[in-house]
PDB file of C-alpha atoms and ligand atoms in Angstrom:
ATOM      1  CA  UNK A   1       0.000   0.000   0.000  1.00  0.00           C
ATOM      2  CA  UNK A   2       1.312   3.312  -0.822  1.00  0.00           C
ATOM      3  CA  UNK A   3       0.341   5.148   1.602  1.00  0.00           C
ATOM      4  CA  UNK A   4       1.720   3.106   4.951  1.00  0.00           C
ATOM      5  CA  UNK A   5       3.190   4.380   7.766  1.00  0.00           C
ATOM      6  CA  UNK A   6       2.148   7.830   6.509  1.00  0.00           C
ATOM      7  CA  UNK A   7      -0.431  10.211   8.913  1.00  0.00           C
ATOM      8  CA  UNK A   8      -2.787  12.267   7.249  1.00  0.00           C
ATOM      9  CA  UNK A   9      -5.272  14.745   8.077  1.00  0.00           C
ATOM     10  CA  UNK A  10      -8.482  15.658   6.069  1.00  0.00           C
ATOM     11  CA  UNK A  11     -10.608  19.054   6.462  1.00  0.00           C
ATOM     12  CA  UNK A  12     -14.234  18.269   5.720  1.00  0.00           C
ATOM     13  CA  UNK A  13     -14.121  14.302   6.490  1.00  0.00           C
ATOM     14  CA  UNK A  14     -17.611  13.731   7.876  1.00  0.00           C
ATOM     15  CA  UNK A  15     -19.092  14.497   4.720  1.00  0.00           C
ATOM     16  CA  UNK A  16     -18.816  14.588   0.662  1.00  0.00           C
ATOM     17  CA  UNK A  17     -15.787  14.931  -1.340  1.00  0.00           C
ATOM     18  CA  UNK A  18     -13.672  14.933   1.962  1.00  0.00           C
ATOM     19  CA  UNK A  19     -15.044  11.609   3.417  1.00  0.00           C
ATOM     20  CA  UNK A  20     -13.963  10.020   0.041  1.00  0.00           C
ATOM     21  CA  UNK A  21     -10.209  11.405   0.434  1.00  0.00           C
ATOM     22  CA  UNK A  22     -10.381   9.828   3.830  1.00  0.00           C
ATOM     23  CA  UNK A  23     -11.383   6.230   2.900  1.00  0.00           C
ATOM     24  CA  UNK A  24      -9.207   6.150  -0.348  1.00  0.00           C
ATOM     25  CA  UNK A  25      -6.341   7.606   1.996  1.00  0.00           C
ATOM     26  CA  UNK A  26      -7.074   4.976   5.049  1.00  0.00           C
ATOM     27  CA  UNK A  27      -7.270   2.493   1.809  1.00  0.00           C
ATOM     28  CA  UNK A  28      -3.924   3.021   0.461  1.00  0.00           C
ATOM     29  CA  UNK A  29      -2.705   2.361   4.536  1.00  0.00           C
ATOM     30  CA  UNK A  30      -2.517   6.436   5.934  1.00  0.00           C
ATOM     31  CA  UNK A  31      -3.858   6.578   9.593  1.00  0.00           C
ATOM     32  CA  UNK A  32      -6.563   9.488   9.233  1.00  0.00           C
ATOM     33  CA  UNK A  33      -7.177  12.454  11.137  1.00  0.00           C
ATOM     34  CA  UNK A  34     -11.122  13.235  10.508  1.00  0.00           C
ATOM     35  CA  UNK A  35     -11.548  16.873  11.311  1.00  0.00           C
ATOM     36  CA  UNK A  36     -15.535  18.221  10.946  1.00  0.00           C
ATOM     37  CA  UNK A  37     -17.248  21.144  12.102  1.00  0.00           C
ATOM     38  CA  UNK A  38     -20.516  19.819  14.043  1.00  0.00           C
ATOM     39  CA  UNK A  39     -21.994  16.518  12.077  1.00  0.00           C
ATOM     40  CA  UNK A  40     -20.709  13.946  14.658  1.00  0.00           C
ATOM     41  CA  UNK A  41     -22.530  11.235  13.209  1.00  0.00           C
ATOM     42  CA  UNK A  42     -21.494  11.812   9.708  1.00  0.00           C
ATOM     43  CA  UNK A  43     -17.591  11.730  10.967  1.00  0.00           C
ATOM     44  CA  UNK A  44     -17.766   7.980  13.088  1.00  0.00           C
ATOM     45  CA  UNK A  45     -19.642   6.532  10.371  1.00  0.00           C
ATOM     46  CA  UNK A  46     -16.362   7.695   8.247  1.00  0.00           C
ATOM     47  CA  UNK A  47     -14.193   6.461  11.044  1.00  0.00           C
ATOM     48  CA  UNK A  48     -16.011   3.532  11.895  1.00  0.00           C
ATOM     49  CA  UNK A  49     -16.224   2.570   7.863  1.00  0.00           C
ATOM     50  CA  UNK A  50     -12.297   2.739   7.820  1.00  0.00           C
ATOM     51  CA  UNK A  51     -11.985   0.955  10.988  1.00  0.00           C
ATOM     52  CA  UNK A  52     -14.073  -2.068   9.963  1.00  0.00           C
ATOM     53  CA  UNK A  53     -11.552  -2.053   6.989  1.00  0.00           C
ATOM     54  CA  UNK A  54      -8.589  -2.522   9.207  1.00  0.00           C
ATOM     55  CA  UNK A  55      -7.582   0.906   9.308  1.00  0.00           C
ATOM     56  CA  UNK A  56      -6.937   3.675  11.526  1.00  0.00           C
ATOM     57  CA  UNK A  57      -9.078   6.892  12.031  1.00  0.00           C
ATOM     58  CA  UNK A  58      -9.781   9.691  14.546  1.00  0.00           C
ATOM     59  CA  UNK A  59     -11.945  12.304  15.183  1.00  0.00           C
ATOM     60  CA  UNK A  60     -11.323  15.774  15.381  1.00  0.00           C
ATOM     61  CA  UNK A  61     -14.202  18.418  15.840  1.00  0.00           C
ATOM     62  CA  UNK A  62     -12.746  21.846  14.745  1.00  0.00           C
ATOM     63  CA  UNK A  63     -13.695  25.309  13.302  1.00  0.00           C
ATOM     64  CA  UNK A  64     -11.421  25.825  10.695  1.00  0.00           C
ATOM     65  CA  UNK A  65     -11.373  28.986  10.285  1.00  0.00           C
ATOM     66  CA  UNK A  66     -10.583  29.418  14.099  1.00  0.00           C
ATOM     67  CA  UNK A  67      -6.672  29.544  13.894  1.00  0.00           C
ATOM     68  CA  UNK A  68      -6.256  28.678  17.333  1.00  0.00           C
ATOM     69  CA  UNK A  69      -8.461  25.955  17.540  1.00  0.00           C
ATOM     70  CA  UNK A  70      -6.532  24.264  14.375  1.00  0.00           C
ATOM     71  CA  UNK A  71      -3.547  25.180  16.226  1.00  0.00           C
ATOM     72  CA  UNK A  72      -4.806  22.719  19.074  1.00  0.00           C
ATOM     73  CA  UNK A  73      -6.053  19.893  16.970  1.00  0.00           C
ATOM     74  CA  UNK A  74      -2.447  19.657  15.206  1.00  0.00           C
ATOM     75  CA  UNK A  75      -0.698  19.525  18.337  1.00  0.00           C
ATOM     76  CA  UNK A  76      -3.056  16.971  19.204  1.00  0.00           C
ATOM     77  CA  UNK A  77      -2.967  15.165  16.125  1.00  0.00           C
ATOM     78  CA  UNK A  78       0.969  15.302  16.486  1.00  0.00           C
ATOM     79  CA  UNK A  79       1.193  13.987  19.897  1.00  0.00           C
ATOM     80  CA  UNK A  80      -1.432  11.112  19.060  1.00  0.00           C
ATOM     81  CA  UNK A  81       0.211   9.689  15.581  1.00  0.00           C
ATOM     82  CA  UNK A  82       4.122  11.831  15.885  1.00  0.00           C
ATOM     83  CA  UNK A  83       4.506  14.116  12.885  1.00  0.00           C
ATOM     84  CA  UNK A  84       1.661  15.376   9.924  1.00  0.00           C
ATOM     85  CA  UNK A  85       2.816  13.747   6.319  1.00  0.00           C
ATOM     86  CA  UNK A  86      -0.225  14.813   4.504  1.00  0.00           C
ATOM     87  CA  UNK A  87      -2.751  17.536   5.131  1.00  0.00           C
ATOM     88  CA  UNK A  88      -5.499  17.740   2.722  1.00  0.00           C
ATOM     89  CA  UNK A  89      -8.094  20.884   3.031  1.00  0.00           C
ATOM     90  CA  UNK A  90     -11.773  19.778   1.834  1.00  0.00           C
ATOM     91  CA  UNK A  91     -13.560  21.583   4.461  1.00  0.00           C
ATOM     92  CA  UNK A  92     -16.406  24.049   2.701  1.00  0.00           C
ATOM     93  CA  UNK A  93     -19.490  25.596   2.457  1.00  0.00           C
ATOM     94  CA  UNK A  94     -20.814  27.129  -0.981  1.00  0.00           C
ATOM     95  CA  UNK A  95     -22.797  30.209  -0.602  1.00  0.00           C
ATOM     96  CA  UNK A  96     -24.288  31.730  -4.237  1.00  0.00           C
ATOM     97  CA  UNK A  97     -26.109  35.554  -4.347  1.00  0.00           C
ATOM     98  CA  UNK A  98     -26.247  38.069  -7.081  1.00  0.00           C
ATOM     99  CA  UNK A  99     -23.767  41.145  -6.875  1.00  0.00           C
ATOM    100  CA  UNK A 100     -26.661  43.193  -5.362  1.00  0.00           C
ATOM    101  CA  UNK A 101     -27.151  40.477  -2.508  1.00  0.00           C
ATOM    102  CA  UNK A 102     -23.322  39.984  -1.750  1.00  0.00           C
ATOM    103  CA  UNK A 103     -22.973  41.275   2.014  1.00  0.00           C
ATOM    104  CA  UNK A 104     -20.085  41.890   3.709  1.00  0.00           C
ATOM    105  CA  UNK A 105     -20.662  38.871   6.218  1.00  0.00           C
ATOM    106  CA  UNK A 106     -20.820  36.563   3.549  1.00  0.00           C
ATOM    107  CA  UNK A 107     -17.601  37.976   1.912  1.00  0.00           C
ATOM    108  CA  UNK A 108     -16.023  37.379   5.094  1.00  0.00           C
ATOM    109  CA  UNK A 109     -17.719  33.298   5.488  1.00  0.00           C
ATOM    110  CA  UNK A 110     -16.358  32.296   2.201  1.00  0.00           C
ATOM    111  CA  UNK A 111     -12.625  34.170   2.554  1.00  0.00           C
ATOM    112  CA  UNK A 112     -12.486  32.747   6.120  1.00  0.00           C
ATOM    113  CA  UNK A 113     -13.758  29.146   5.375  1.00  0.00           C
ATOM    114  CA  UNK A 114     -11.417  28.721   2.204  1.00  0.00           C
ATOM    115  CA  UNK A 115      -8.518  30.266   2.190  1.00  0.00           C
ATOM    116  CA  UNK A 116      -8.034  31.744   5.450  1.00  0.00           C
ATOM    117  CA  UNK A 117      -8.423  28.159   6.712  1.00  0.00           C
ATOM    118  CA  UNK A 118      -5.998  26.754   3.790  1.00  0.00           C
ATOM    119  CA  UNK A 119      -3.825  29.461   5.598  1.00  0.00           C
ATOM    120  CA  UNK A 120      -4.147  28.475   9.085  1.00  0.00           C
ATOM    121  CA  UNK A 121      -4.029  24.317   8.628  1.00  0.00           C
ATOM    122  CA  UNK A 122      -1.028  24.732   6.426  1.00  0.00           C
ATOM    123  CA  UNK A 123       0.966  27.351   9.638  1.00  0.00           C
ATOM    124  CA  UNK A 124       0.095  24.677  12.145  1.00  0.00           C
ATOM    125  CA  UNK A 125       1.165  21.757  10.244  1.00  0.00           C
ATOM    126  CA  UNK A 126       4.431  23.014   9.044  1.00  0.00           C
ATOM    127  CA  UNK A 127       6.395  22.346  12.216  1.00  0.00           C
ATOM    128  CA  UNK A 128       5.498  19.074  12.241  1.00  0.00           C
ATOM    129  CA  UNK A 129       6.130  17.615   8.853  1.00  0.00           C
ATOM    130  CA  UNK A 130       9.236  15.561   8.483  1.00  0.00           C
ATOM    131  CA  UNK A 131      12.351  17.351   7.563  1.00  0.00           C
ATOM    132  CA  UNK A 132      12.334  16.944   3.450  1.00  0.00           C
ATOM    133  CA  UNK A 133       8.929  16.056   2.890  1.00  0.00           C
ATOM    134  CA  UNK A 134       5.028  16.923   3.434  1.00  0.00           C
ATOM    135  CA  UNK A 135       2.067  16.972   0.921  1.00  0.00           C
ATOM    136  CA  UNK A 136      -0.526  19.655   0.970  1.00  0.00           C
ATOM    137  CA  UNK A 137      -3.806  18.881  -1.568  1.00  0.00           C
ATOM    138  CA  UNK A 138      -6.196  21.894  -1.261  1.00  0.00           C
ATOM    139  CA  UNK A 139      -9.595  21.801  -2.866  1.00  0.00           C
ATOM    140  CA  UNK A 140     -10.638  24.722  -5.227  1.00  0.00           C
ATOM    141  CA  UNK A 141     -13.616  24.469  -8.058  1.00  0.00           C
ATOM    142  CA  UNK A 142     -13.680  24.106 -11.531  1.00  0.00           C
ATOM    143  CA  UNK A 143     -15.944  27.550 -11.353  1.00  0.00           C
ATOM    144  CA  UNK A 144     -12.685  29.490 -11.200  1.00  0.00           C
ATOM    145  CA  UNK A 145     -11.792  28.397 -14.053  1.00  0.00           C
ATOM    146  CA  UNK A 146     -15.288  28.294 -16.140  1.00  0.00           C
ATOM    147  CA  UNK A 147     -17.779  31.066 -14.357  1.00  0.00           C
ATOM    148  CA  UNK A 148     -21.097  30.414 -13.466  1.00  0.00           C
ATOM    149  CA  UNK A 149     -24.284  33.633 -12.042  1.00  0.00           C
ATOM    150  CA  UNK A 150     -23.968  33.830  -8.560  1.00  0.00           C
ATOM    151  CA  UNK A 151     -20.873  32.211  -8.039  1.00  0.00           C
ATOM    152  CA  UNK A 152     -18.809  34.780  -7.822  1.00  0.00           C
ATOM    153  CA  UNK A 153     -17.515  35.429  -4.119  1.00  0.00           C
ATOM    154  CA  UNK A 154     -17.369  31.572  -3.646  1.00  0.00           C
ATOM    155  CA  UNK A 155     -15.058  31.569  -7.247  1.00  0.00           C
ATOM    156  CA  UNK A 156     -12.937  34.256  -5.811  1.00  0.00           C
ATOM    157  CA  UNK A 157     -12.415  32.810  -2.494  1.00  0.00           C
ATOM    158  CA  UNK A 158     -11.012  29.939  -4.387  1.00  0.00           C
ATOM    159  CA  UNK A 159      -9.310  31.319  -6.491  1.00  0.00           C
ATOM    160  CA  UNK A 160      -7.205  32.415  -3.723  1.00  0.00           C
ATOM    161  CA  UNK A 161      -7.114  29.200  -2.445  1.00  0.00           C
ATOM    162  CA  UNK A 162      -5.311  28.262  -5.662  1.00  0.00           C
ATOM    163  CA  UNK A 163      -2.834  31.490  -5.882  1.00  0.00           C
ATOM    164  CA  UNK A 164      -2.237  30.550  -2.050  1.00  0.00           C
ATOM    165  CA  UNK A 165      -1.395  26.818  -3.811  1.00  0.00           C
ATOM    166  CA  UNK A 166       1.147  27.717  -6.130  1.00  0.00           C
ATOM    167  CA  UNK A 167       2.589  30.767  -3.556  1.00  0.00           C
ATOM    168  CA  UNK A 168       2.888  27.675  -0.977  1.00  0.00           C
ATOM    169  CA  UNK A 169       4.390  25.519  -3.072  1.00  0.00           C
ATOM    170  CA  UNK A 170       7.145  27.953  -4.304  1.00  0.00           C
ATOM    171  CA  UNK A 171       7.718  29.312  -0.660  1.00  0.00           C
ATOM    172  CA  UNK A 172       7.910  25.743   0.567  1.00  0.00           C
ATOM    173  CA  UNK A 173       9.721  23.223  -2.035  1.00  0.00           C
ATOM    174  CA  UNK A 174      12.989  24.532  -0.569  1.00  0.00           C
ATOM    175  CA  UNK A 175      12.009  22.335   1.834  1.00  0.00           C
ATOM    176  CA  UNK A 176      10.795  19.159   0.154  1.00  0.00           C
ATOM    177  CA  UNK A 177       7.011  19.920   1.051  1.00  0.00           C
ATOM    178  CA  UNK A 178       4.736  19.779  -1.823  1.00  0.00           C
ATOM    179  CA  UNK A 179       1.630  21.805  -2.294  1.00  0.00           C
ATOM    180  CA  UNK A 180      -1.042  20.908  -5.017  1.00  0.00           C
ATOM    181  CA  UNK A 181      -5.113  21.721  -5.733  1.00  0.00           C
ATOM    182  CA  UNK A 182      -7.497  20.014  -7.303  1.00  0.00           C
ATOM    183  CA  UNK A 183     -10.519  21.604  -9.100  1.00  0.00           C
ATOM    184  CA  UNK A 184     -13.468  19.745  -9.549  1.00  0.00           C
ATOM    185  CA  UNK A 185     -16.583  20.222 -11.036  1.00  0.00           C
ATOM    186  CA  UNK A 186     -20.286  19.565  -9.565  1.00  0.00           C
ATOM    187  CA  UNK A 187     -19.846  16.089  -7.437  1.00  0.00           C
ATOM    188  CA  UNK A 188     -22.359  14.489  -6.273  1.00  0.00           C
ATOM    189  CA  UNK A 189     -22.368  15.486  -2.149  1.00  0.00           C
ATOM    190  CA  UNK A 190     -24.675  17.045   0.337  1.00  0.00           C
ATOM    191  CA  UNK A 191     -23.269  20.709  -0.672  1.00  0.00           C
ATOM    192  CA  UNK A 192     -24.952  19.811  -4.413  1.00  0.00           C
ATOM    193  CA  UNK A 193     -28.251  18.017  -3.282  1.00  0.00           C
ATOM    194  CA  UNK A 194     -30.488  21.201  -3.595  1.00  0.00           C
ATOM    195  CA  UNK A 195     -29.513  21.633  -7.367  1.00  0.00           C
ATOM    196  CA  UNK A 196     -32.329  21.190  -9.416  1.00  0.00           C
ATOM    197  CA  UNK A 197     -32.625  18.622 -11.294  1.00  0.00           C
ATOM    198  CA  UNK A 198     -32.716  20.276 -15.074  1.00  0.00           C
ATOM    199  CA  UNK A 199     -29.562  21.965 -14.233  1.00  0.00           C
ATOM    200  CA  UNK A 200     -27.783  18.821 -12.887  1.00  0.00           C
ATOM    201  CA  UNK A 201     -28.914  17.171 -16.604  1.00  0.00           C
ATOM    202  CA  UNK A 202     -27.757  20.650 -18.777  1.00  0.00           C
ATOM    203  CA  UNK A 203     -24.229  20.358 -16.764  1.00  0.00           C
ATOM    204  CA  UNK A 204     -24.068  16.393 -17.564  1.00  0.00           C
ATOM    205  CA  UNK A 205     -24.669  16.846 -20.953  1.00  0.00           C
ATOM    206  CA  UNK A 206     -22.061  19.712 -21.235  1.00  0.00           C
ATOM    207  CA  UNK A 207     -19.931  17.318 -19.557  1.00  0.00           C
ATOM    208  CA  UNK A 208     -17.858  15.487 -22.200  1.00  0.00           C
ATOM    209  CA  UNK A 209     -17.576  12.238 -19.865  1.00  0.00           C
ATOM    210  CA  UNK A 210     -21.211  12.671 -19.944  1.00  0.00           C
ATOM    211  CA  UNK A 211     -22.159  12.127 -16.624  1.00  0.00           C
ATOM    212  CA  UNK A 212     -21.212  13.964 -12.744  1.00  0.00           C
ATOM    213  CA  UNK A 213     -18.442  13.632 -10.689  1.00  0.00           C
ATOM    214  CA  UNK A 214     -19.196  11.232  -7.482  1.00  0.00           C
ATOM    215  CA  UNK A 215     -16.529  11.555  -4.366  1.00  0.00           C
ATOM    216  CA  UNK A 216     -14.575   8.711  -5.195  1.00  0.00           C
ATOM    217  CA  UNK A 217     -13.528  10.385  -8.460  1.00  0.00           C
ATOM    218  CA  UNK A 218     -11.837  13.187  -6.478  1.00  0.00           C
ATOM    219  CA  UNK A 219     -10.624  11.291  -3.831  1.00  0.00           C
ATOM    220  CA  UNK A 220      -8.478   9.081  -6.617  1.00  0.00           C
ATOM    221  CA  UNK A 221      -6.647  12.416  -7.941  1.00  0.00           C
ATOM    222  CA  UNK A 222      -6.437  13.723  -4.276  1.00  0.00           C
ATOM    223  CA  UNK A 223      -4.709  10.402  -3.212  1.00  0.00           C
ATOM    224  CA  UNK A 224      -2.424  10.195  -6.184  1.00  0.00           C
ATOM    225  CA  UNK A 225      -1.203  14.128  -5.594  1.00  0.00           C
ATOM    226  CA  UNK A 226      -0.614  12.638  -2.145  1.00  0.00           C
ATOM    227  CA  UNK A 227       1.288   9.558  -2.830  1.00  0.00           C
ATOM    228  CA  UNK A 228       5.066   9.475  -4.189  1.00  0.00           C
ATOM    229  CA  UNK A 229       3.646   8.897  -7.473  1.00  0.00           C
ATOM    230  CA  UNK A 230       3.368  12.611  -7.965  1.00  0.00           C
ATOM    231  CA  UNK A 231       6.644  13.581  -6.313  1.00  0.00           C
ATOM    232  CA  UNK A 232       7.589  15.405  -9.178  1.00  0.00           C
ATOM    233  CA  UNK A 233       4.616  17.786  -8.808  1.00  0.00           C
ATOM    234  CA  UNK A 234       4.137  21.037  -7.071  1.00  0.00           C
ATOM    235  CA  UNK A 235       2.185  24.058  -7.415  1.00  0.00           C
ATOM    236  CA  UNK A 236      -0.373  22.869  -9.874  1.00  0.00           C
ATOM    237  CA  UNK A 237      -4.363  22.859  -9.735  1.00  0.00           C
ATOM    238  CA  UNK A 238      -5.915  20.050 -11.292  1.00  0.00           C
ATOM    239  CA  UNK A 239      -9.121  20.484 -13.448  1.00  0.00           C
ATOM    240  CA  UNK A 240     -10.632  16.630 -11.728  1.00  0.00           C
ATOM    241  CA  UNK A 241     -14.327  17.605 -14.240  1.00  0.00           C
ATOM    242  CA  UNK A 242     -14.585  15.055 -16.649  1.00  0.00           C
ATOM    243  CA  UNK A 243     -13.822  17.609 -19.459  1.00  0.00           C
ATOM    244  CA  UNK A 244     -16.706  20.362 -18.397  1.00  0.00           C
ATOM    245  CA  UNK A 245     -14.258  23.350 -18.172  1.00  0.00           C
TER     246      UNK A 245
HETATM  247  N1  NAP B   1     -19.579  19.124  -4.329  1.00  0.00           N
HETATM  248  C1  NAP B   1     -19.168  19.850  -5.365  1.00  0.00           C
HETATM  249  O1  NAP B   1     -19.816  19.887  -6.428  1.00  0.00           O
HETATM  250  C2  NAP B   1     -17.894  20.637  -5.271  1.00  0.00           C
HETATM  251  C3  NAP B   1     -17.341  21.130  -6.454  1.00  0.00           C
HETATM  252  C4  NAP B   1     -16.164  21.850  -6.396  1.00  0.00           C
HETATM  253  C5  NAP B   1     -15.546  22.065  -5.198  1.00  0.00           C
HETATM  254  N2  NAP B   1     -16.101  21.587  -4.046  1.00  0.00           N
HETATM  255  C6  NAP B   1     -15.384  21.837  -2.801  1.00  0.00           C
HETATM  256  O2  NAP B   1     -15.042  20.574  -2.276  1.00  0.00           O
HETATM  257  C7  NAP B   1     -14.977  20.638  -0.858  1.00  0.00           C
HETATM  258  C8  NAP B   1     -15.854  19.553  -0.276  1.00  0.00           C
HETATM  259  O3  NAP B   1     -17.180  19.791  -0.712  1.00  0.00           O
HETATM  260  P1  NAP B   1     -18.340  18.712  -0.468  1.00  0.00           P
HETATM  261  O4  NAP B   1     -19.228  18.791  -1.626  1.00  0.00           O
HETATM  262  O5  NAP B   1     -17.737  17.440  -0.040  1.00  0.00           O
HETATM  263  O6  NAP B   1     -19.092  19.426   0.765  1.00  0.00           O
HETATM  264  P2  NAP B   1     -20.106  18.813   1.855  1.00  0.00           P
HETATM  265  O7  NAP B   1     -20.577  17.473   1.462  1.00  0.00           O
HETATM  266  O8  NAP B   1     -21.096  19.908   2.096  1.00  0.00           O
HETATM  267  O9  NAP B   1     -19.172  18.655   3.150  1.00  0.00           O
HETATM  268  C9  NAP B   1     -18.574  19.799   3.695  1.00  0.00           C
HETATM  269  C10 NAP B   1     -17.558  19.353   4.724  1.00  0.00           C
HETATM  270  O10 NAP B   1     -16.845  20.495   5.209  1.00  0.00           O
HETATM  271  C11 NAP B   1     -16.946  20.540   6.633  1.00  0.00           C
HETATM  272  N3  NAP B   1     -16.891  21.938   7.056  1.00  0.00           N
HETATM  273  C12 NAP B   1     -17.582  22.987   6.537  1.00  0.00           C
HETATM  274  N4  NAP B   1     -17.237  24.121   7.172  1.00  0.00           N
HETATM  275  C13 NAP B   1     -16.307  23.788   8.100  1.00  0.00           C
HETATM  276  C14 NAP B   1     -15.578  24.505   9.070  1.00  0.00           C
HETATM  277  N5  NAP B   1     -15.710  25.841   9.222  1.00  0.00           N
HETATM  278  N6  NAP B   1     -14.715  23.836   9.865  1.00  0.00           N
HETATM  279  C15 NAP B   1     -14.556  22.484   9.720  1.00  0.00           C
HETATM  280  N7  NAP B   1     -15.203  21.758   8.809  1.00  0.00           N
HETATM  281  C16 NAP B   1     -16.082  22.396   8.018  1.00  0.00           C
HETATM  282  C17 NAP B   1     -18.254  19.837   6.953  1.00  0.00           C
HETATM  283  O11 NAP B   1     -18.269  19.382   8.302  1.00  0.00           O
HETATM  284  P3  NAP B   1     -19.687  18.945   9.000  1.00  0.00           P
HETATM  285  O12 NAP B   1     -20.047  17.613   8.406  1.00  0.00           O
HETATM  286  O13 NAP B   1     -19.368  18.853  10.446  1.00  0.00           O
HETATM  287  O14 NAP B   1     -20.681  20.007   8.670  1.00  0.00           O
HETATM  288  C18 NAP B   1     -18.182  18.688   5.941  1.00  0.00           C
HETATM  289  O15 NAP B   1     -17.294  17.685   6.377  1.00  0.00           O
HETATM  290  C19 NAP B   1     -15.420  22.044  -0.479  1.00  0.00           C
HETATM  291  O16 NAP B   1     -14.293  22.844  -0.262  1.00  0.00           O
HETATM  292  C20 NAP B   1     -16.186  22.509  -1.712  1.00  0.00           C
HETATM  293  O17 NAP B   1     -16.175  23.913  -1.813  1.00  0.00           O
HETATM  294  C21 NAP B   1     -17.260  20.862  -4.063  1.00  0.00           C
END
C-alpha cells in the first residue's frame, strides 16, 4: 500500500468529497485524522467505515477557520500519531447571491472558510512535517476556471485558495514539502443536493464524460497528488471535471 506508515489529516471528512479522500487515503494504509465542524454522526460513520476495513481513524471536531483551535487539533494530532505527512483541506461551504445580494458577512464566510483556513491548517502543520517532505492537496472548483451567475464570491475565495497553492508551493519546495489543488466540477455530495434537477442534466450533458463527478472520483486524484507517485509535482491545480471546463 502506498500510503503506509504515513499520517494524514483531512478538512471536511464527515461528509462529501472529503469523506472520500479519507477512505481512499485509510485504503492506500494512511492513519486518518477526521476533522468536521458539528456533524458527529457523519464523521464515526467515516471512522467507523475505515476501521471495519482494518484501518486507523480519529476524530477531530474543529472550526477551521478558528486559527487557534486548528492550532490545538495539530498539536493533538501530532502527539497522538508523531509528525503530519499529509494535510489535505476539503472543508467548505458554498454560498451563491447576485452582486446586489453579496454582504459583507458573507464575503467574510467564504474568505475565512477557504482560504483563510488553507492558511491556518497549512501554519500549524508546518512544524510538524518531516524534515524533506510533506504533501498539501487543497480543494478549489472548476468555477474558477469556467464562471457560473452567482458564483462569484465563492469563485474568488477559491481562487485564492489556488494562488495561495502555487505561492505555498514555491515558498515551501525549498524544503521538500509539496503543495497541489485540485478543481473539480459539480460532485455528487450534500453541498450539491439542492440543485435542481434540469440543471444537474444541462451540466451532464455539457460534460464530455457525460455524466457527474461522485466523491470517489476526487478522492483518486487527491490520493495520487498525495502519494510518491506525484513527487515530481508542485504548485499545480488540477481540473478533476470530466472535461466540463
Ligand atoms: N460538491 C461539489 O460539487 C464541489 C465542487 C467543487 C468544489 N467543491 C469543494 O469541495 C470541498 C468539499 O465539498 P463537499 O461537496 O464534499 O461538501 P459537503 O458534502 O457539504 O461537506 C462539507 C464538509 O466540510 C466541513 N466543514 C464545513 N465548514 C467547516 C468549518 N468551518 N470547519 C470544519 N469543517 C467544516 C463539513 O463538516 P460537518 O459535516 O461537520 O458540517 C463537511 O465535512 C469544499 O471545499 C467545496 O467547496 C465541491
Amino acid at each position: 500500500m502506498k500510503l503506509t506508515g504515513k499520517t494524514a489529516l483531512v478538512t471536511g471528512g464527515s461528509r462529501g468529497i472529503g469523506a472520500a479522500v479519507a477512505r481512499r487515503l485509510a485504503r492506500d494504509g494512511a492513519i486518518l485524522g477526521i476533522v468536521y465542524k458539528e456533524n458527529t454522526a457523519a464523521a464515526e460513520s467515516v471512522a467507523e467505515a475505515i476501521r471495519a476495513a482494518g484501518g486507523h481513524a480519529e476524530l477531530f471536531r474543529v472550526d477551521v477557520t478558528q486559527e487557534q483551535s486548528v492550532q490545538a487539533m495539530m498539536q493533538a494530532f501530532v502527539a497522538r500519531f508523531g509528525r503530519i505527512d499529509i494535510l489535505v483541506n476539503s472543508a467548505g461551504t458554498f454560498a451563491a447571491a447576485p452582486v446586489e445580494a453579496v454582504s459583507r458577512s458573507l464575503f467574510e464566510e467564504q474568505m475565512l472558510t477557504h482560504p483563510w483556513s488553507v492558511i491556518a491548517t497549512t501554519k500549524a502543520a508546518l512544524p510538524h512535517f518531516p524534515a524533506g517532505s510533506g504533501c498539501v492537496v487543497n480543494v478549489s472548483t472548476s468555477l474558477v476556471h469556467q464562471p457560473a451567475n452567482g458564483t462569484a464570491v465563492y469563485a474568488a475565495a477559491k481562487a485564492a485558495v489556488e494562488v495561495l497553492t502555487h505561492g505555498f508551493a514555491l515558498e515551501l519546495g525549498p524544503r521538500g514539502v509539496r503543495v497541489n489543488a485540485v478543481a473539480p466540477a459539480i460532485t455528487r455530495t450534500d453541498m450539491t443536493a439542492g440543485i435542481p434537477a434540469d440543471v444537474l442534466e444541462q451540466e451532464r450533458a455539457l460534460t464530455p464524460l457525460q455524466r457527474l463527478a461522485e466523491p470517489d472520483d476526487i478522492a483518486d486524484v487527491v490520493a495520487f497528488l498525495a502519494s510518491d507517485d506525484a513527487r515530481w509535482i508542485t504548485g499545480r491545480t488540477i481540473l478533476t471535471d470530466g472535461g466540463r471546463v
